[in-house]
PDB file of C-alpha atoms in Angstrom:
ATOM      1  CA  UNK A   1      42.173 -47.732 -29.780  1.00 37.00           C
ATOM      2  CA  UNK A   2      45.384 -45.742 -29.992  1.00 36.00           C
ATOM      3  CA  UNK A   3      45.616 -45.434 -33.733  1.00 37.00           C
ATOM      4  CA  UNK A   4      45.951 -42.023 -35.285  1.00 36.00           C
ATOM      5  CA  UNK A   5      43.567 -39.934 -37.343  1.00 34.00           C
ATOM      6  CA  UNK A   6      44.839 -38.595 -40.630  1.00 34.00           C
ATOM      7  CA  UNK A   7      42.747 -35.781 -42.111  1.00 36.00           C
ATOM      8  CA  UNK A   8      43.428 -34.862 -45.744  1.00 35.00           C
ATOM      9  CA  UNK A   9      41.642 -32.137 -47.686  1.00 32.00           C
ATOM     10  CA  UNK A  10      39.677 -33.576 -50.597  1.00 35.00           C
ATOM     11  CA  UNK A  11      41.145 -32.577 -53.935  1.00 36.00           C
ATOM     12  CA  UNK A  12      39.552 -35.140 -56.242  1.00 38.00           C
ATOM     13  CA  UNK A  13      36.048 -36.441 -55.560  1.00 37.00           C
ATOM     14  CA  UNK A  14      36.915 -39.254 -57.983  1.00 39.00           C
ATOM     15  CA  UNK A  15      39.834 -40.377 -55.823  1.00 45.00           C
ATOM     16  CA  UNK A  16      37.616 -40.964 -52.802  1.00 45.00           C
ATOM     17  CA  UNK A  17      34.770 -42.317 -54.870  1.00 45.00           C
ATOM     18  CA  UNK A  18      32.352 -39.990 -53.026  1.00 43.00           C
ATOM     19  CA  UNK A  19      30.149 -37.252 -54.454  1.00 42.00           C
ATOM     20  CA  UNK A  20      30.861 -34.107 -52.478  1.00 46.00           C
ATOM     21  CA  UNK A  21      28.051 -32.040 -53.950  1.00 50.00           C
ATOM     22  CA  UNK A  22      27.683 -28.279 -54.100  1.00 49.00           C
ATOM     23  CA  UNK A  23      30.742 -27.579 -51.985  1.00 50.00           C
ATOM     24  CA  UNK A  24      32.984 -29.233 -54.577  1.00 52.00           C
ATOM     25  CA  UNK A  25      31.319 -27.379 -57.429  1.00 56.00           C
ATOM     26  CA  UNK A  26      31.915 -24.030 -55.755  1.00 61.00           C
ATOM     27  CA  UNK A  27      35.460 -24.644 -54.528  1.00 68.00           C
ATOM     28  CA  UNK A  28      37.160 -26.851 -57.135  1.00 77.00           C
ATOM     29  CA  UNK A  29      39.108 -26.160 -60.316  1.00 83.00           C
ATOM     30  CA  UNK A  30      38.960 -27.966 -63.627  1.00 87.00           C
ATOM     31  CA  UNK A  31      42.231 -29.629 -64.668  1.00 85.00           C
ATOM     32  CA  UNK A  32      43.496 -31.871 -67.438  1.00 88.00           C
ATOM     33  CA  UNK A  33      44.890 -35.110 -66.057  1.00 87.00           C
ATOM     34  CA  UNK A  34      45.781 -38.528 -67.426  1.00 87.00           C
ATOM     35  CA  UNK A  35      43.863 -41.581 -66.263  1.00 89.00           C
ATOM     36  CA  UNK A  36      46.673 -44.103 -66.281  1.00 87.00           C
ATOM     37  CA  UNK A  37      45.523 -47.764 -66.286  1.00 90.00           C
ATOM     38  CA  UNK A  38      48.988 -48.865 -67.483  1.00 90.00           C
ATOM     39  CA  UNK A  39      50.565 -47.845 -64.168  1.00 89.00           C
ATOM     40  CA  UNK A  40      50.866 -50.891 -61.919  1.00 89.00           C
ATOM     41  CA  UNK A  41      50.473 -50.776 -58.148  1.00 89.00           C
ATOM     42  CA  UNK A  42      52.610 -53.442 -56.472  1.00 90.00           C
ATOM     43  CA  UNK A  43      52.223 -54.097 -52.740  1.00 88.00           C
ATOM     44  CA  UNK A  44      54.647 -56.434 -50.922  1.00 90.00           C
ATOM     45  CA  UNK A  45      55.743 -57.793 -54.271  1.00 90.00           C
ATOM     46  CA  UNK A  46      52.221 -58.543 -55.508  1.00 91.00           C
ATOM     47  CA  UNK A  47      50.532 -56.579 -58.285  1.00 91.00           C
ATOM     48  CA  UNK A  48      47.197 -55.218 -57.099  1.00 89.00           C
ATOM     49  CA  UNK A  49      43.925 -54.768 -58.972  1.00 89.00           C
ATOM     50  CA  UNK A  50      42.454 -51.639 -57.431  1.00 88.00           C
ATOM     51  CA  UNK A  51      38.668 -51.367 -57.176  1.00 89.00           C
ATOM     52  CA  UNK A  52      36.105 -48.986 -55.726  1.00 84.00           C
ATOM     53  CA  UNK A  53      33.533 -49.834 -53.015  1.00 79.00           C
ATOM     54  CA  UNK A  54      31.316 -51.470 -55.674  1.00 83.00           C
ATOM     55  CA  UNK A  55      34.136 -53.639 -57.001  1.00 86.00           C
ATOM     56  CA  UNK A  56      34.653 -51.651 -60.218  1.00 90.00           C
ATOM     57  CA  UNK A  57      38.250 -51.109 -61.430  1.00 91.00           C
ATOM     58  CA  UNK A  58      39.864 -47.773 -60.587  1.00 90.00           C
ATOM     59  CA  UNK A  59      43.171 -46.426 -61.859  1.00 91.00           C
ATOM     60  CA  UNK A  60      45.908 -43.964 -60.903  1.00 91.00           C
ATOM     61  CA  UNK A  61      45.782 -40.389 -62.185  1.00 91.00           C
ATOM     62  CA  UNK A  62      48.871 -38.555 -63.442  1.00 90.00           C
ATOM     63  CA  UNK A  63      48.940 -34.761 -63.159  1.00 89.00           C
ATOM     64  CA  UNK A  64      51.872 -32.311 -63.190  1.00 89.00           C
ATOM     65  CA  UNK A  65      54.435 -35.100 -62.745  1.00 88.00           C
ATOM     66  CA  UNK A  66      52.604 -36.412 -59.673  1.00 91.00           C
ATOM     67  CA  UNK A  67      50.726 -39.700 -59.441  1.00 89.00           C
ATOM     68  CA  UNK A  68      47.443 -39.750 -57.505  1.00 88.00           C
ATOM     69  CA  UNK A  69      46.199 -43.107 -56.264  1.00 88.00           C
ATOM     70  CA  UNK A  70      42.535 -43.842 -55.451  1.00 87.00           C
ATOM     71  CA  UNK A  71      42.544 -43.414 -51.690  1.00 86.00           C
ATOM     72  CA  UNK A  72      39.613 -45.723 -50.896  1.00 84.00           C
ATOM     73  CA  UNK A  73      41.222 -48.566 -52.830  1.00 86.00           C
ATOM     74  CA  UNK A  74      44.590 -47.989 -51.174  1.00 85.00           C
ATOM     75  CA  UNK A  75      43.047 -47.829 -47.697  1.00 83.00           C
ATOM     76  CA  UNK A  76      41.349 -51.151 -48.377  1.00 81.00           C
ATOM     77  CA  UNK A  77      44.653 -52.610 -49.503  1.00 82.00           C
ATOM     78  CA  UNK A  78      46.300 -51.456 -46.249  1.00 83.00           C
ATOM     79  CA  UNK A  79      43.287 -52.534 -44.149  1.00 80.00           C
ATOM     80  CA  UNK A  80      42.843 -48.955 -42.972  1.00 81.00           C
ATOM     81  CA  UNK A  81      39.377 -47.544 -42.153  1.00 79.00           C
ATOM     82  CA  UNK A  82      38.363 -44.534 -44.253  1.00 80.00           C
ATOM     83  CA  UNK A  83      35.384 -42.211 -44.427  1.00 78.00           C
ATOM     84  CA  UNK A  84      34.446 -38.797 -45.749  1.00 77.00           C
ATOM     85  CA  UNK A  85      33.500 -36.179 -43.158  1.00 74.00           C
ATOM     86  CA  UNK A  86      31.257 -33.655 -44.900  1.00 75.00           C
ATOM     87  CA  UNK A  87      31.330 -31.229 -41.943  1.00 70.00           C
ATOM     88  CA  UNK A  88      35.100 -30.707 -42.112  1.00 77.00           C
ATOM     89  CA  UNK A  89      35.342 -31.618 -45.807  1.00 80.00           C
ATOM     90  CA  UNK A  90      38.084 -34.123 -45.122  1.00 84.00           C
ATOM     91  CA  UNK A  91      39.051 -37.697 -45.858  1.00 81.00           C
ATOM     92  CA  UNK A  92      39.478 -39.490 -42.523  1.00 79.00           C
ATOM     93  CA  UNK A  93      41.933 -42.367 -42.604  1.00 80.00           C
ATOM     94  CA  UNK A  94      42.517 -44.691 -39.653  1.00 75.00           C
ATOM     95  CA  UNK A  95      40.644 -44.426 -36.365  1.00 67.00           C
ATOM     96  CA  UNK A  96      40.686 -41.797 -33.650  1.00 63.00           C
ATOM     97  CA  UNK A  97      40.901 -42.515 -29.946  1.00 61.00           C
ATOM     98  CA  UNK A  98      37.515 -41.543 -28.525  1.00 65.00           C
ATOM     99  CA  UNK A  99      37.404 -39.276 -25.526  1.00 77.00           C
ATOM    100  CA  UNK A 100      35.799 -40.576 -22.299  1.00 87.00           C
ATOM    101  CA  UNK A 101      32.024 -40.292 -22.380  1.00 93.00           C
ATOM    102  CA  UNK A 102      29.313 -40.914 -19.808  1.00 97.00           C
ATOM    103  CA  UNK A 103      27.565 -44.155 -20.683  1.00 97.00           C
ATOM    104  CA  UNK A 104      24.140 -42.685 -19.927  1.00 97.00           C
ATOM    105  CA  UNK A 105      24.701 -40.158 -22.734  1.00 95.00           C
ATOM    106  CA  UNK A 106      25.135 -42.924 -25.292  1.00 95.00           C
ATOM    107  CA  UNK A 107      22.168 -43.965 -27.405  1.00 95.00           C
ATOM    108  CA  UNK A 108      20.246 -46.791 -25.747  1.00 97.00           C
ATOM    109  CA  UNK A 109      17.190 -49.003 -25.918  1.00 96.00           C
ATOM    110  CA  UNK A 110      15.291 -46.959 -23.324  1.00 95.00           C
ATOM    111  CA  UNK A 111      14.136 -47.677 -19.794  1.00 95.00           C
ATOM    112  CA  UNK A 112      12.190 -50.758 -18.757  1.00 94.00           C
ATOM    113  CA  UNK A 113       9.965 -51.661 -15.825  1.00 93.00           C
ATOM    114  CA  UNK A 114      13.071 -52.875 -13.999  1.00 95.00           C
ATOM    115  CA  UNK A 115      15.852 -50.611 -15.247  1.00 97.00           C
ATOM    116  CA  UNK A 116      16.172 -46.869 -15.778  1.00 97.00           C
ATOM    117  CA  UNK A 117      18.648 -44.001 -15.993  1.00 98.00           C
ATOM    118  CA  UNK A 118      18.769 -42.225 -12.626  1.00 98.00           C
ATOM    119  CA  UNK A 119      17.406 -38.680 -12.942  1.00 96.00           C
ATOM    120  CA  UNK A 120      17.002 -37.764  -9.248  1.00 96.00           C
ATOM    121  CA  UNK A 121      20.201 -36.239  -7.842  1.00 96.00           C
ATOM    122  CA  UNK A 122      19.381 -37.575  -4.374  1.00 96.00           C
ATOM    123  CA  UNK A 123      19.463 -41.117  -5.784  1.00 97.00           C
ATOM    124  CA  UNK A 124      23.085 -40.499  -6.759  1.00 98.00           C
ATOM    125  CA  UNK A 125      24.137 -39.912  -3.147  1.00 97.00           C
ATOM    126  CA  UNK A 126      25.440 -43.172  -1.656  1.00 96.00           C
ATOM    127  CA  UNK A 127      26.358 -43.816   1.982  1.00 89.00           C
ATOM    128  CA  UNK A 128      29.557 -45.838   2.352  1.00 80.00           C
ATOM    129  CA  UNK A 129      32.059 -46.596   5.085  1.00 76.00           C
ATOM    130  CA  UNK A 130      34.015 -43.576   3.878  1.00 78.00           C
ATOM    131  CA  UNK A 131      31.007 -41.273   4.220  1.00 87.00           C
ATOM    132  CA  UNK A 132      28.491 -39.932   1.754  1.00 93.00           C
ATOM    133  CA  UNK A 133      29.625 -40.216  -1.866  1.00 94.00           C
ATOM    134  CA  UNK A 134      27.957 -38.167  -4.586  1.00 97.00           C
ATOM    135  CA  UNK A 135      27.978 -39.298  -8.214  1.00 98.00           C
ATOM    136  CA  UNK A 136      27.001 -37.456 -11.381  1.00 97.00           C
ATOM    137  CA  UNK A 137      25.127 -40.193 -13.269  1.00 98.00           C
ATOM    138  CA  UNK A 138      23.820 -43.680 -12.802  1.00 98.00           C
ATOM    139  CA  UNK A 139      21.691 -46.626 -13.911  1.00 98.00           C
ATOM    140  CA  UNK A 140      19.105 -48.245 -11.619  1.00 98.00           C
ATOM    141  CA  UNK A 141      18.193 -51.958 -11.530  1.00 97.00           C
ATOM    142  CA  UNK A 142      15.291 -53.351  -9.537  1.00 96.00           C
ATOM    143  CA  UNK A 143      16.080 -56.672  -7.825  1.00 95.00           C
ATOM    144  CA  UNK A 144      12.414 -57.521  -7.664  1.00 89.00           C
ATOM    145  CA  UNK A 145      12.451 -61.247  -6.933  1.00 88.00           C
ATOM    146  CA  UNK A 146      15.814 -62.123  -5.455  1.00 87.00           C
ATOM    147  CA  UNK A 147      17.602 -64.747  -7.529  1.00 86.00           C
ATOM    148  CA  UNK A 148      14.826 -64.734 -10.129  1.00 87.00           C
ATOM    149  CA  UNK A 149      15.095 -61.069 -11.061  1.00 87.00           C
ATOM    150  CA  UNK A 150      17.844 -61.246 -13.652  1.00 90.00           C
ATOM    151  CA  UNK A 151      17.158 -61.341 -17.406  1.00 90.00           C
ATOM    152  CA  UNK A 152      18.742 -59.520 -20.363  1.00 93.00           C
ATOM    153  CA  UNK A 153      15.504 -58.233 -21.894  1.00 93.00           C
ATOM    154  CA  UNK A 154      14.781 -56.170 -18.765  1.00 94.00           C
ATOM    155  CA  UNK A 155      18.068 -54.256 -18.955  1.00 96.00           C
ATOM    156  CA  UNK A 156      18.672 -51.011 -20.816  1.00 97.00           C
ATOM    157  CA  UNK A 157      21.143 -51.694 -23.625  1.00 97.00           C
ATOM    158  CA  UNK A 158      23.641 -48.879 -24.201  1.00 98.00           C
ATOM    159  CA  UNK A 159      25.632 -48.487 -27.415  1.00 96.00           C
ATOM    160  CA  UNK A 160      29.383 -48.915 -26.857  1.00 96.00           C
ATOM    161  CA  UNK A 161      30.559 -49.560 -30.416  1.00 91.00           C
ATOM    162  CA  UNK A 162      33.960 -47.975 -31.012  1.00 86.00           C
ATOM    163  CA  UNK A 163      34.881 -47.829 -27.316  1.00 92.00           C
ATOM    164  CA  UNK A 164      37.484 -50.088 -25.727  1.00 92.00           C
ATOM    165  CA  UNK A 165      37.172 -49.493 -21.974  1.00 96.00           C
ATOM    166  CA  UNK A 166      34.285 -49.410 -19.488  1.00 98.00           C
ATOM    167  CA  UNK A 167      34.588 -47.968 -15.958  1.00 98.00           C
ATOM    168  CA  UNK A 168      31.963 -47.653 -13.212  1.00 98.00           C
ATOM    169  CA  UNK A 169      31.173 -48.036  -9.513  1.00 98.00           C
ATOM    170  CA  UNK A 170      28.458 -50.522  -8.505  1.00 98.00           C
ATOM    171  CA  UNK A 171      26.368 -50.419  -5.327  1.00 97.00           C
ATOM    172  CA  UNK A 172      23.517 -52.583  -4.031  1.00 96.00           C
ATOM    173  CA  UNK A 173      21.473 -52.589  -0.835  1.00 95.00           C
ATOM    174  CA  UNK A 174      21.497 -56.421  -0.651  1.00 95.00           C
ATOM    175  CA  UNK A 175      24.179 -59.008  -1.392  1.00 96.00           C
ATOM    176  CA  UNK A 176      24.069 -59.202  -5.161  1.00 96.00           C
ATOM    177  CA  UNK A 177      25.582 -60.719  -8.245  1.00 96.00           C
ATOM    178  CA  UNK A 178      25.799 -58.128 -11.014  1.00 97.00           C
ATOM    179  CA  UNK A 179      25.784 -59.170 -14.642  1.00 97.00           C
ATOM    180  CA  UNK A 180      26.754 -57.245 -17.772  1.00 98.00           C
ATOM    181  CA  UNK A 181      25.016 -58.465 -20.924  1.00 97.00           C
ATOM    182  CA  UNK A 182      26.108 -57.853 -24.498  1.00 96.00           C
ATOM    183  CA  UNK A 183      23.900 -57.045 -27.487  1.00 95.00           C
ATOM    184  CA  UNK A 184      22.970 -60.711 -27.885  1.00 95.00           C
ATOM    185  CA  UNK A 185      21.916 -61.198 -24.275  1.00 94.00           C
ATOM    186  CA  UNK A 186      25.078 -63.156 -23.505  1.00 95.00           C
ATOM    187  CA  UNK A 187      26.952 -62.556 -20.244  1.00 95.00           C
ATOM    188  CA  UNK A 188      29.965 -60.373 -20.925  1.00 93.00           C
ATOM    189  CA  UNK A 189      31.034 -60.082 -17.273  1.00 96.00           C
ATOM    190  CA  UNK A 190      29.695 -60.747 -13.756  1.00 97.00           C
ATOM    191  CA  UNK A 191      30.835 -59.886 -10.225  1.00 97.00           C
ATOM    192  CA  UNK A 192      29.689 -59.792  -6.582  1.00 97.00           C
ATOM    193  CA  UNK A 193      28.497 -56.715  -4.672  1.00 97.00           C
ATOM    194  CA  UNK A 194      28.315 -56.974  -0.848  1.00 96.00           C
ATOM    195  CA  UNK A 195      25.239 -55.316   0.650  1.00 95.00           C
ATOM    196  CA  UNK A 196      25.566 -51.529   1.099  1.00 94.00           C
ATOM    197  CA  UNK A 197      29.071 -51.523  -0.361  1.00 93.00           C
ATOM    198  CA  UNK A 198      30.591 -50.129  -3.542  1.00 96.00           C
ATOM    199  CA  UNK A 199      32.663 -52.053  -6.063  1.00 97.00           C
ATOM    200  CA  UNK A 200      34.686 -50.127  -8.656  1.00 97.00           C
ATOM    201  CA  UNK A 201      35.444 -51.796 -11.967  1.00 98.00           C
ATOM    202  CA  UNK A 202      37.451 -51.002 -15.090  1.00 97.00           C
ATOM    203  CA  UNK A 203      37.285 -53.549 -17.877  1.00 96.00           C
ATOM    204  CA  UNK A 204      38.236 -53.907 -21.511  1.00 96.00           C
ATOM    205  CA  UNK A 205      35.449 -54.089 -24.055  1.00 94.00           C
ATOM    206  CA  UNK A 206      35.887 -56.741 -26.703  1.00 88.00           C
ATOM    207  CA  UNK A 207      35.589 -55.285 -30.205  1.00 86.00           C
ATOM    208  CA  UNK A 208      32.647 -57.611 -30.869  1.00 92.00           C
ATOM    209  CA  UNK A 209      30.628 -56.013 -28.052  1.00 95.00           C
ATOM    210  CA  UNK A 210      28.482 -53.193 -29.461  1.00 95.00           C
ATOM    211  CA  UNK A 211      25.903 -52.870 -26.668  1.00 96.00           C
ATOM    212  CA  UNK A 212      25.884 -53.564 -22.925  1.00 97.00           C
ATOM    213  CA  UNK A 213      23.211 -53.729 -20.237  1.00 97.00           C
ATOM    214  CA  UNK A 214      23.388 -54.190 -16.454  1.00 98.00           C
ATOM    215  CA  UNK A 215      21.279 -56.510 -14.298  1.00 97.00           C
ATOM    216  CA  UNK A 216      21.554 -58.183 -10.887  1.00 97.00           C
ATOM    217  CA  UNK A 217      20.330 -61.077  -8.744  1.00 95.00           C
ATOM    218  CA  UNK A 218      19.986 -60.987  -4.967  1.00 95.00           C
ATOM    219  CA  UNK A 219      19.272 -63.437  -2.155  1.00 94.00           C
ATOM    220  CA  UNK A 220      16.406 -65.869  -2.739  1.00 92.00           C
ATOM    221  CA  UNK A 221      13.046 -64.240  -2.105  1.00 87.00           C
ATOM    222  CA  UNK A 222      14.536 -60.877  -1.190  1.00 90.00           C
ATOM    223  CA  UNK A 223      14.023 -57.641  -3.105  1.00 93.00           C
ATOM    224  CA  UNK A 224      16.489 -54.781  -3.392  1.00 95.00           C
ATOM    225  CA  UNK A 225      18.208 -52.517  -5.887  1.00 96.00           C
ATOM    226  CA  UNK A 226      21.519 -52.047  -7.684  1.00 97.00           C
ATOM    227  CA  UNK A 227      22.990 -48.805  -8.988  1.00 98.00           C
ATOM    228  CA  UNK A 228      25.741 -48.475 -11.590  1.00 98.00           C
ATOM    229  CA  UNK A 229      27.332 -45.124 -10.808  1.00 98.00           C
ATOM    230  CA  UNK A 230      29.316 -42.799 -13.071  1.00 98.00           C
ATOM    231  CA  UNK A 231      29.602 -45.402 -15.860  1.00 98.00           C
ATOM    232  CA  UNK A 232      32.126 -44.175 -18.432  1.00 98.00           C
ATOM    233  CA  UNK A 233      33.332 -45.498 -21.778  1.00 97.00           C
ATOM    234  CA  UNK A 234      36.455 -44.516 -23.665  1.00 93.00           C
TER     235      UNK A 234
END
């Protein structure tokens, strides 16, 4: 997601096709301009019929020897995302690279009987061969029935829409197979965790994946637990 963000101050509410309310009324000026349906817009040699979000025709505006094109229609023509940010009063064109964020801070489906966000700081201290490691956040999974403990509906589903990379460290107190589910309960990724060891992963998130949840199986008939530590999306 390394496209750029273009922020443009809104001059014409009509150009964006968005009502900007009281702010526009208090901070805009009335002008006389020419709505110019005769002016053709040709893209890659093909004449375009510009429309708004509802499919209605929209036309260029001529003012002071400058032509203003309807930005929403042009962004659609160029396959460029666009939105209006009321807080900054700006037209946002393209996408912005999101900064890294802790996964546990993303909106989610909430804890279950088998899975929860770790709140106890002591539960984030993990003994490894390199000594005691302390993490800042984590997700707990209860391996309650060995190889029969895994199922997507028992996992917390975290929203990851708009992010392209997932990083985390996994730990389990029994030999385990960890699974990452997507929003449809399909397996997005799986990997092994040796007992009382950590496994660090960084993986790309497919653009079709909007939610993920973690689960794990263990040895037959044996209970245990898995922790996903410092999970981060960016």
